[in-house]
PDB file of C-alpha atoms in Angstrom:
ATOM      1  CA  LEU A   1      -0.007  -0.077   0.184  1.00 91.00           C
ATOM      2  CA  TYR A   2       2.430   2.578  -1.174  1.00 96.00           C
ATOM      3  CA  TYR A   3       1.204   6.240  -2.023  1.00 97.00           C
ATOM      4  CA  ALA A   4       2.396   9.552  -3.401  1.00 96.00           C
ATOM      5  CA  GLN A   5       1.048  12.371  -2.001  1.00 96.00           C
ATOM      6  CA  LEU A   6       0.467  15.262  -4.120  1.00 95.00           C
ATOM      7  CA  ASP A   7       0.309  19.036  -3.366  1.00 92.00           C
ATOM      8  CA  GLU A   8      -2.245  21.428  -5.152  1.00 88.00           C
ATOM      9  CA  LYS A   9       0.025  21.772  -8.358  1.00 87.00           C
ATOM     10  CA  GLY A  10       0.417  17.943  -8.240  1.00 92.00           C
ATOM     11  CA  LYS A  11       3.987  17.772  -6.895  1.00 93.00           C
ATOM     12  CA  VAL A  12       4.784  14.903  -5.009  1.00 95.00           C
ATOM     13  CA  TYR A  13       5.830  15.788  -1.562  1.00 94.00           C
ATOM     14  CA  THR A  14       5.629  12.750   0.388  1.00 96.00           C
ATOM     15  CA  VAL A  15       6.245   9.112  -0.392  1.00 97.00           C
ATOM     16  CA  CYS A  16       4.626   6.532   1.993  1.00 96.00           C
ATOM     17  CA  GLU A  17       3.466   3.241   2.926  1.00 96.00           C
ATOM     18  CA  LEU A  18       0.330   3.360   4.590  1.00 96.00           C
ATOM     19  CA  ALA A  19      -1.898   0.779   6.952  1.00 94.00           C
ATOM     20  CA  LYS A  20      -5.053   0.336   4.769  1.00 91.00           C
ATOM     21  CA  GLU A  21      -6.053   1.321   1.295  1.00 90.00           C
ATOM     22  CA  GLU A  22      -7.044   5.049   0.995  1.00 89.00           C
ATOM     23  CA  LEU A  23      -9.116   6.856  -1.521  1.00 87.00           C
ATOM     24  CA  ASN A  24      -7.969  10.513  -1.650  1.00 85.00           C
ATOM     25  CA  GLN A  25      -7.725  12.707  -4.518  1.00 85.00           C
ATOM     26  CA  ASN A  26      -4.269  13.776  -3.262  1.00 91.00           C
ATOM     27  CA  LEU A  27      -3.266  10.261  -2.958  1.00 94.00           C
ATOM     28  CA  VAL A  28      -1.781   8.306  -6.029  1.00 94.00           C
ATOM     29  CA  ALA A  29      -1.107   4.647  -5.635  1.00 94.00           C
ATOM     30  CA  ILE A  30       2.388   3.547  -6.433  1.00 96.00           C
ATOM     31  CA  ASP A  31       4.148  -0.030  -6.988  1.00 94.00           C
ATOM     32  CA  ALA A  32       7.127   0.850  -4.487  1.00 95.00           C
ATOM     33  CA  PHE A  33       8.643   3.009  -1.866  1.00 95.00           C
ATOM     34  CA  ASP A  34      10.414   5.038  -4.367  1.00 94.00           C
ATOM     35  CA  GLU A  35      11.867   8.079  -2.988  1.00 93.00           C
ATOM     36  CA  SER A  36      12.943   9.251  -6.422  1.00 92.00           C
ATOM     37  CA  LEU A  37       9.484  10.367  -7.121  1.00 95.00           C
ATOM     38  CA  LEU A  38       9.616  13.243  -4.332  1.00 93.00           C
ATOM     39  CA  ASN A  39       9.543  16.854  -6.133  1.00 90.00           C
ATOM     40  CA  LYS A  40       8.220  15.070  -9.385  1.00 93.00           C
ATOM     41  CA  TYR A  41       4.809  16.268 -10.946  1.00 94.00           C
ATOM     42  CA  TYR A  42       2.031  13.663 -11.582  1.00 94.00           C
ATOM     43  CA  ASP A  43       0.235  14.061 -14.987  1.00 91.00           C
ATOM     44  CA  ALA A  44      -3.249  12.554 -13.889  1.00 88.00           C
ATOM     45  CA  GLU A  45      -3.968  11.838 -17.733  1.00 88.00           C
ATOM     46  CA  THR A  46      -1.061   9.831 -18.688  1.00 90.00           C
ATOM     47  CA  GLY A  47      -0.008   8.447 -15.056  1.00 91.00           C
ATOM     48  CA  ILE A  48       3.490   9.839 -15.478  1.00 93.00           C
ATOM     49  CA  PHE A  49       5.802  11.470 -12.892  1.00 95.00           C
ATOM     50  CA  GLU A  50       7.547  14.325 -14.667  1.00 93.00           C
ATOM     51  CA  GLU A  51      10.285  16.499 -13.216  1.00 92.00           C
ATOM     52  CA  ILE A  52      11.483  19.911 -14.026  1.00 93.00           C
ATOM     53  CA  THR A  53      14.845  19.650 -16.040  1.00 93.00           C
ATOM     54  CA  LEU A  54      17.626  22.582 -16.219  1.00 94.00           C
ATOM     55  CA  SER A  55      20.352  22.727 -18.726  1.00 94.00           C
ATOM     56  CA  ALA A  56      22.721  25.239 -19.959  1.00 94.00           C
ATOM     57  CA  ASP A  57      24.642  25.707 -23.247  1.00 94.00           C
ATOM     58  CA  LYS A  58      27.735  26.792 -21.577  1.00 91.00           C
ATOM     59  CA  THR A  59      28.914  26.210 -17.736  1.00 91.00           C
ATOM     60  CA  THR A  60      31.368  29.178 -18.354  1.00 94.00           C
ATOM     61  CA  ILE A  61      31.031  32.876 -19.686  1.00 93.00           C
ATOM     62  CA  GLN A  62      33.189  35.628 -20.010  1.00 93.00           C
ATOM     63  CA  ALA A  63      32.406  38.507 -17.557  1.00 90.00           C
ATOM     64  CA  ASP A  64      32.323  40.931 -20.256  1.00 91.00           C
ATOM     65  CA  GLY A  65      28.580  41.894 -20.434  1.00 89.00           C
ATOM     66  CA  GLN A  66      28.561  40.348 -23.938  1.00 92.00           C
ATOM     67  CA  ASP A  67      29.112  36.539 -23.646  1.00 93.00           C
ATOM     68  CA  LYS A  68      26.075  34.753 -22.630  1.00 93.00           C
ATOM     69  CA  ALA A  69      24.634  31.454 -21.744  1.00 94.00           C
ATOM     70  CA  THR A  70      21.014  30.146 -22.218  1.00 95.00           C
ATOM     71  CA  ILE A  71      19.561  28.311 -19.401  1.00 94.00           C
ATOM     72  CA  THR A  72      16.735  25.782 -20.831  1.00 95.00           C
ATOM     73  CA  ALA A  73      14.079  24.724 -18.501  1.00 95.00           C
ATOM     74  CA  LYS A  74      11.787  21.766 -19.474  1.00 95.00           C
ATOM     75  CA  MET A  75       8.784  21.989 -17.646  1.00 95.00           C
ATOM     76  CA  PRO A  76       6.054  19.372 -16.586  1.00 93.00           C
ATOM     77  CA  LYS A  77       2.596  19.939 -18.119  1.00 90.00           C
ATOM     78  CA  VAL A  78       1.058  21.797 -15.065  1.00 89.00           C
ATOM     79  CA  PHE A  79       3.244  24.589 -15.769  1.00 92.00           C
ATOM     80  CA  PHE A  80       2.461  27.579 -18.123  1.00 93.00           C
ATOM     81  CA  GLU A  81       5.146  29.543 -17.129  1.00 94.00           C
ATOM     82  CA  ALA A  82       8.534  29.332 -15.523  1.00 94.00           C
ATOM     83  CA  VAL A  83       9.936  31.257 -12.717  1.00 93.00           C
ATOM     84  CA  PHE A  84      13.637  31.813 -12.775  1.00 94.00           C
ATOM     85  CA  LYS A  85      15.182  32.557  -9.624  1.00 90.00           C
ATOM     86  CA  ASN A  86      18.428  33.492  -7.933  1.00 87.00           C
ATOM     87  CA  GLY A  87      19.259  30.192  -6.523  1.00 81.00           C
ATOM     88  CA  MET A  88      21.098  31.597  -3.337  1.00 78.00           C
ATOM     89  CA  THR A  89      18.449  34.175  -2.417  1.00 78.00           C
ATOM     90  CA  GLY A  90      15.421  33.092  -3.692  1.00 78.00           C
ATOM     91  CA  GLU A  91      14.897  36.628  -5.566  1.00 86.00           C
ATOM     92  CA  VAL A  92      12.826  36.328  -8.826  1.00 91.00           C
ATOM     93  CA  ILE A  93      14.949  36.878 -11.642  1.00 91.00           C
ATOM     94  CA  ALA A  94      12.491  36.454 -14.701  1.00 94.00           C
ATOM     95  CA  VAL A  95       8.964  34.884 -15.580  1.00 95.00           C
ATOM     96  CA  LEU A  96       9.008  33.102 -18.936  1.00 95.00           C
ATOM     97  CA  PRO A  97       6.220  31.440 -20.551  1.00 95.00           C
ATOM     98  CA  VAL A  98       6.520  27.909 -21.365  1.00 95.00           C
ATOM     99  CA  ASN A  99       6.216  26.585 -25.038  1.00 94.00           C
ATOM    100  CA  SER A 100       3.036  24.589 -25.015  1.00 90.00           C
ATOM    101  CA  GLU A 101       4.295  22.059 -27.551  1.00 92.00           C
ATOM    102  CA  THR A 102       8.167  21.779 -26.377  1.00 94.00           C
ATOM    103  CA  ARG A 103       7.480  22.615 -22.654  1.00 94.00           C
ATOM    104  CA  LEU A 104      10.658  24.715 -22.623  1.00 96.00           C
ATOM    105  CA  ALA A 105      11.223  27.994 -21.637  1.00 95.00           C
ATOM    106  CA  ALA A 106      14.718  29.796 -21.844  1.00 95.00           C
ATOM    107  CA  LEU A 107      16.668  32.330 -20.085  1.00 94.00           C
ATOM    108  CA  GLU A 108      19.627  34.288 -21.235  1.00 94.00           C
ATOM    109  CA  ILE A 109      22.300  35.301 -18.773  1.00 93.00           C
ATOM    110  CA  ARG A 110      25.366  37.759 -19.260  1.00 93.00           C
ATOM    111  CA  ALA A 111      27.832  38.740 -16.328  1.00 92.00           C
ATOM    112  CA  THR A 112      29.807  42.077 -15.909  1.00 93.00           C
ATOM    113  CA  THR A 113      31.677  40.707 -12.630  1.00 93.00           C
ATOM    114  CA  PRO A 114      33.288  37.201 -12.183  1.00 94.00           C
ATOM    115  CA  GLY A 115      31.638  34.639  -9.937  1.00 91.00           C
ATOM    116  CA  GLU A 116      29.215  31.873  -9.698  1.00 91.00           C
ATOM    117  CA  ILE A 117      25.533  32.423 -10.739  1.00 91.00           C
ATOM    118  CA  VAL A 118      23.070  29.866  -9.473  1.00 90.00           C
ATOM    119  CA  VAL A 119      19.832  29.868 -11.193  1.00 91.00           C
ATOM    120  CA  ALA A 120      16.722  28.120  -9.855  1.00 89.00           C
ATOM    121  CA  VAL A 121      13.432  26.931 -11.145  1.00 90.00           C
ATOM    122  CA  GLU A 122      11.496  25.429  -8.462  1.00 85.00           C
ATOM    123  CA  GLU A 123      13.710  23.429  -6.463  1.00 80.00           C
ATOM    124  CA  LYS A 124      16.046  22.541  -9.485  1.00 85.00           C
ATOM    125  CA  LEU A 125      19.565  24.445  -9.593  1.00 87.00           C
ATOM    126  CA  ILE A 126      21.968  25.029 -12.110  1.00 91.00           C
ATOM    127  CA  LYS A 127      25.381  26.886 -11.731  1.00 91.00           C
ATOM    128  CA  VAL A 128      26.993  29.172 -14.676  1.00 93.00           C
ATOM    129  CA  VAL A 129      30.545  30.598 -13.741  1.00 93.00           C
ATOM    130  CA  ALA A 130      31.414  33.971 -15.101  1.00 92.00           C
ATOM    131  CA  GLN A 131      35.366  34.624 -15.484  1.00 91.00           C
TER     132      GLN A 131
ATOM    133  CA  VAL B   1     -20.482 -44.016  57.696  1.00 68.00           C
ATOM    134  CA  PHE B   2     -20.350 -46.034  54.588  1.00 73.00           C
ATOM    135  CA  GLY B   3     -22.979 -43.756  52.794  1.00 84.00           C
ATOM    136  CA  MET B   4     -21.098 -40.419  54.179  1.00 87.00           C
ATOM    137  CA  MET B   5     -17.847 -41.646  52.524  1.00 88.00           C
ATOM    138  CA  GLU B   6     -19.652 -42.317  49.377  1.00 89.00           C
ATOM    139  CA  ALA B   7     -21.287 -39.015  49.131  1.00 91.00           C
ATOM    140  CA  MET B   8     -17.935 -37.165  49.894  1.00 91.00           C
ATOM    141  CA  LEU B   9     -16.119 -39.199  46.941  1.00 91.00           C
ATOM    142  CA  SER B  10     -19.055 -38.474  44.752  1.00 92.00           C
ATOM    143  CA  PHE B  11     -18.701 -34.758  45.387  1.00 92.00           C
ATOM    144  CA  LEU B  12     -14.742 -34.840  44.804  1.00 93.00           C
ATOM    145  CA  ARG B  13     -15.296 -36.512  41.349  1.00 92.00           C
ATOM    146  CA  ARG B  14     -17.816 -34.204  40.334  1.00 91.00           C
ATOM    147  CA  GLN B  15     -15.593 -31.085  41.563  1.00 93.00           C
ATOM    148  CA  ILE B  16     -12.378 -32.653  39.646  1.00 95.00           C
ATOM    149  CA  GLY B  17     -14.262 -33.878  36.655  1.00 93.00           C
ATOM    150  CA  LEU B  18     -12.649 -35.942  33.926  1.00 93.00           C
ATOM    151  CA  ARG B  19      -9.734 -35.281  31.393  1.00 92.00           C
ATOM    152  CA  THR B  20     -12.315 -35.153  28.746  1.00 93.00           C
ATOM    153  CA  ASP B  21     -13.853 -32.236  30.041  1.00 94.00           C
ATOM    154  CA  ALA B  22     -14.307 -29.338  27.634  1.00 95.00           C
ATOM    155  CA  ALA B  23     -12.851 -25.873  28.459  1.00 94.00           C
ATOM    156  CA  ASP B  24     -15.336 -24.377  30.704  1.00 94.00           C
ATOM    157  CA  VAL B  25     -14.514 -21.146  33.191  1.00 93.00           C
ATOM    158  CA  ALA B  26     -17.543 -22.384  35.354  1.00 94.00           C
ATOM    159  CA  GLY B  27     -16.962 -26.303  35.005  1.00 93.00           C
ATOM    160  CA  SER B  28     -14.853 -28.764  36.614  1.00 94.00           C
ATOM    161  CA  LEU B  29     -11.209 -28.463  37.954  1.00 95.00           C
ATOM    162  CA  HIS B  30     -10.163 -30.109  34.699  1.00 95.00           C
ATOM    163  CA  ALA B  31     -12.368 -27.788  32.677  1.00 95.00           C
ATOM    164  CA  LYS B  32     -11.215 -24.966  34.504  1.00 96.00           C
ATOM    165  CA  VAL B  33      -7.478 -25.749  33.687  1.00 96.00           C
ATOM    166  CA  LYS B  34      -8.021 -26.620  30.222  1.00 96.00           C
ATOM    167  CA  ASP B  35      -9.948 -22.989  29.819  1.00 96.00           C
ATOM    168  CA  ILE B  36      -6.884 -21.396  31.730  1.00 96.00           C
ATOM    169  CA  VAL B  37      -4.326 -23.255  29.264  1.00 95.00           C
ATOM    170  CA  ASN B  38      -6.493 -21.955  26.242  1.00 95.00           C
ATOM    171  CA  LYS B  39      -6.270 -18.253  27.351  1.00 95.00           C
ATOM    172  CA  VAL B  40      -2.470 -18.493  28.139  1.00 96.00           C
ATOM    173  CA  GLY B  41      -1.806 -20.034  24.648  1.00 95.00           C
ATOM    174  CA  THR B  42       1.581 -20.891  23.186  1.00 94.00           C
ATOM    175  CA  PRO B  43       4.798 -18.861  22.731  1.00 92.00           C
ATOM    176  CA  SER B  44       4.181 -18.974  18.949  1.00 92.00           C
ATOM    177  CA  ASP B  45       0.777 -17.569  19.049  1.00 92.00           C
ATOM    178  CA  SER B  46      -0.210 -14.087  17.392  1.00 88.00           C
ATOM    179  CA  ARG B  47      -2.520 -11.417  17.967  1.00 86.00           C
ATOM    180  CA  ALA B  48      -5.226 -13.355  16.040  1.00 86.00           C
ATOM    181  CA  ASN B  49      -5.215 -16.280  18.379  1.00 90.00           C
ATOM    182  CA  ASN B  50      -6.271 -13.814  21.109  1.00 90.00           C
ATOM    183  CA  THR B  51      -4.248 -15.539  24.048  1.00 93.00           C
ATOM    184  CA  LEU B  52      -1.775 -14.018  26.440  1.00 93.00           C
ATOM    185  CA  PHE B  53       1.102 -15.077  24.413  1.00 92.00           C
ATOM    186  CA  GLY B  54      -0.315 -13.766  21.363  1.00 90.00           C
ATOM    187  CA  TRP B  55      -1.112 -10.235  22.881  1.00 88.00           C
ATOM    188  CA  LEU B  56       2.505 -10.323  24.305  1.00 89.00           C
ATOM    189  CA  ASN B  57       4.000 -11.024  20.922  1.00 86.00           C
ATOM    190  CA  THR B  58       2.061  -8.583  19.107  1.00 82.00           C
ATOM    191  CA  PRO B  59       1.698  -5.063  20.820  1.00 88.00           C
ATOM    192  CA  VAL B  60       2.084  -3.264  17.527  1.00 91.00           C
ATOM    193  CA  LYS B  61      -1.064  -2.848  15.397  1.00 91.00           C
ATOM    194  CA  SER B  62       0.222  -0.957  12.409  1.00 93.00           C
ATOM    195  CA  VAL B  63       3.322   0.869  11.286  1.00 96.00           C
ATOM    196  CA  GLN B  64       2.941   3.468   8.636  1.00 97.00           C
ATOM    197  CA  ARG B  65       6.206   5.272   7.143  1.00 97.00           C
ATOM    198  CA  GLY B  66       7.098   7.674   4.663  1.00 97.00           C
ATOM    199  CA  VAL B  67       9.396  10.546   3.519  1.00 96.00           C
ATOM    200  CA  THR B  68       8.228  14.081   3.132  1.00 95.00           C
ATOM    201  CA  ALA B  69       9.769  17.012   1.150  1.00 91.00           C
ATOM    202  CA  PRO B  70       8.509  20.038   2.597  1.00 88.00           C
ATOM    203  CA  SER B  71       7.852  23.213   0.301  1.00 81.00           C
ATOM    204  CA  ILE B  72      10.690  25.635   0.624  1.00 74.00           C
ATOM    205  CA  SER B  73       8.183  28.201   1.674  1.00 75.00           C
ATOM    206  CA  ASP B  74       6.101  26.564   4.338  1.00 80.00           C
ATOM    207  CA  VAL B  75       6.116  26.521   7.848  1.00 85.00           C
ATOM    208  CA  SER B  76       4.066  23.684   8.084  1.00 91.00           C
ATOM    209  CA  THR B  77       3.401  20.497   6.044  1.00 93.00           C
ATOM    210  CA  THR B  78       0.680  18.035   6.520  1.00 95.00           C
ATOM    211  CA  VAL B  79       0.349  14.619   5.179  1.00 95.00           C
ATOM    212  CA  THR B  80      -2.353  11.826   5.006  1.00 95.00           C
ATOM    213  CA  ILE B  81      -2.023   8.682   6.807  1.00 96.00           C
ATOM    214  CA  SER B  82      -4.406   5.697   7.467  1.00 96.00           C
ATOM    215  CA  SER B  83      -6.602   6.402  10.676  1.00 96.00           C
ATOM    216  CA  VAL B  84      -4.851   5.620  13.881  1.00 97.00           C
ATOM    217  CA  ASN B  85      -5.792   5.976  17.445  1.00 96.00           C
ATOM    218  CA  THR B  86      -3.879   9.075  18.595  1.00 96.00           C
ATOM    219  CA  SER B  87      -3.718   7.935  22.024  1.00 96.00           C
ATOM    220  CA  LYS B  88      -2.092   4.605  21.537  1.00 95.00           C
ATOM    221  CA  ALA B  89       0.091   5.923  18.553  1.00 97.00           C
ATOM    222  CA  ILE B  90       3.596   7.594  18.328  1.00 97.00           C
ATOM    223  CA  VAL B  91       5.664   9.364  15.912  1.00 97.00           C
ATOM    224  CA  LEU B  92       9.355   8.910  15.093  1.00 97.00           C
ATOM    225  CA  ILE B  93      11.145  11.430  12.853  1.00 94.00           C
ATOM    226  CA  SER B  94      14.566  12.054  11.383  1.00 92.00           C
ATOM    227  CA  VAL B  95      15.699  15.012   9.095  1.00 88.00           C
ATOM    228  CA  LYS B  96      18.311  14.595   6.523  1.00 83.00           C
ATOM    229  CA  GLY B  97      19.564  17.116   3.852  1.00 73.00           C
ATOM    230  CA  ALA B  98      20.880  20.652   3.282  1.00 66.00           C
ATOM    231  CA  PRO B  99      18.941  23.333   5.278  1.00 59.00           C
ATOM    232  CA  GLY B 100      20.223  25.816   2.689  1.00 61.00           C
ATOM    233  CA  ASP B 101      22.487  28.977   2.698  1.00 61.00           C
ATOM    234  CA  SER B 102      21.834  31.950   4.924  1.00 62.00           C
ATOM    235  CA  THR B 103      23.971  34.381   6.593  1.00 65.00           C
ATOM    236  CA  ASP B 104      22.142  34.015   9.669  1.00 65.00           C
ATOM    237  CA  PRO B 105      23.292  30.561  11.372  1.00 68.00           C
ATOM    238  CA  GLN B 106      20.320  30.611  13.870  1.00 67.00           C
ATOM    239  CA  LEU B 107      17.944  31.044  10.957  1.00 65.00           C
ATOM    240  CA  VAL B 108      19.496  27.948   9.185  1.00 67.00           C
ATOM    241  CA  PHE B 109      18.946  25.925  12.424  1.00 68.00           C
ATOM    242  CA  ARG B 110      15.127  27.046  12.825  1.00 70.00           C
ATOM    243  CA  HIS B 111      14.648  26.254   9.214  1.00 70.00           C
ATOM    244  CA  GLY B 112      15.864  22.782   9.161  1.00 74.00           C
ATOM    245  CA  MET B 113      14.256  21.810  12.511  1.00 82.00           C
ATOM    246  CA  PHE B 114      10.793  20.025  12.688  1.00 87.00           C
ATOM    247  CA  THR B 115       8.389  18.996  15.193  1.00 92.00           C
ATOM    248  CA  ALA B 116       5.913  16.262  14.233  1.00 94.00           C
ATOM    249  CA  VAL B 117       2.360  15.893  15.696  1.00 95.00           C
ATOM    250  CA  LEU B 118      -0.735  13.706  14.905  1.00 96.00           C
ATOM    251  CA  SER B 119      -2.953  16.864  14.239  1.00 95.00           C
ATOM    252  CA  SER B 120      -5.960  14.201  13.714  1.00 96.00           C
ATOM    253  CA  SER B 121      -6.654  10.387  13.552  1.00 96.00           C
ATOM    254  CA  THR B 122      -5.379  10.762   9.611  1.00 96.00           C
ATOM    255  CA  THR B 123      -3.127  13.553   9.513  1.00 96.00           C
ATOM    256  CA  LEU B 124       0.369  14.311  10.413  1.00 97.00           C
ATOM    257  CA  THR B 125       1.696  17.707  10.648  1.00 96.00           C
ATOM    258  CA  PHE B 126       5.278  18.780  10.616  1.00 95.00           C
ATOM    259  CA  THR B 127       5.993  22.324  11.639  1.00 92.00           C
ATOM    260  CA  ARG B 128       9.389  24.508  11.810  1.00 86.00           C
ATOM    261  CA  ASP B 129       9.867  27.631  13.489  1.00 79.00           C
ATOM    262  CA  ALA B 130      11.034  29.755  10.586  1.00 70.00           C
ATOM    263  CA  TYR B 131      12.060  29.468   7.074  1.00 69.00           C
ATOM    264  CA  PHE B 132      13.712  31.215   4.368  1.00 64.00           C
ATOM    265  CA  THR B 133      13.437  31.167   0.533  1.00 63.00           C
ATOM    266  CA  ALA B 134      16.845  29.958  -0.240  1.00 59.00           C
ATOM    267  CA  THR B 135      16.347  27.269  -3.038  1.00 56.00           C
ATOM    268  CA  SER B 136      19.775  25.670  -2.441  1.00 55.00           C
ATOM    269  CA  GLN B 137      18.113  23.620   0.287  1.00 60.00           C
ATOM    270  CA  SER B 138      16.985  20.094   0.278  1.00 73.00           C
ATOM    271  CA  ILE B 139      15.421  18.614   3.361  1.00 83.00           C
ATOM    272  CA  ASN B 140      13.451  15.465   3.493  1.00 89.00           C
ATOM    273  CA  ILE B 141      11.845  14.244   6.841  1.00 92.00           C
ATOM    274  CA  ALA B 142      11.828  10.380   7.215  1.00 95.00           C
ATOM    275  CA  TRP B 143       8.716   9.488   9.508  1.00 97.00           C
ATOM    276  CA  GLN B 144       6.950   6.698  10.911  1.00 97.00           C
ATOM    277  CA  VAL B 145       3.630   6.455  12.763  1.00 98.00           C
ATOM    278  CA  ILE B 146       3.466   3.235  15.064  1.00 97.00           C
ATOM    279  CA  GLU B 147       0.020   2.325  16.509  1.00 96.00           C
ATOM    280  CA  PHE B 148      -0.238  -0.110  19.381  1.00 92.00           C
ATOM    281  CA  TYR B 149      -3.171  -2.124  20.442  1.00 89.00           C
TER     282      TYR B 149
END
């Protein structure tokens, strides 16, 4: 009797083994106690757990204000926009629409001073170094 | 005298009874002993046997467990469990992960420490004193709810 518990967005915030069979719209029966489902998003139509993935075309850029890296977020179906944040402070950098077909949203970043740039979308992080 | 002895022997036979007497709390001595033996049971008994050994061997009614990843910006997180008697259940938790970066070490501590309470027969609530919205955090709470008979 394994279940994934979903928040209002469909994100798995708990994986558990309960004593009895439970019928609850926030509970999805799963085959095993699989902690890797945490923070994934459940698509009720397909029954698939999707996660946010972040990628960057470069991990290093020049801190000259010209060189840029593009950070791409692949978002689960439940998202219509991607909120990019500073991964260290939680401050919102940009809110970008998600392409309805590709499920992608892209953010370009440039730097004028050297250092690490940590970008977050929900709980996912990616780091780009400016030098 | 002979009749008196015969009456006493007859009385004793009735009180002691026979080895074949069925277990009966109000029956003969044999029946009463058999009733006690049945209630004590054997060391291999389980709760379903409803014997003294069975009860001693199985004090736990149910164990539920899980791992919860609290939202970054929530002080309180509630999970659903199967119904338990809250006066006969205990909660065990342990917390792992990185509570995130902050220049205030006290805030990091308060952010990563949780209490766990059975807020109802079907809900378990984790609460922390404070949080900050650094997305560099990754906290998981492993929990168990153990219910006793």
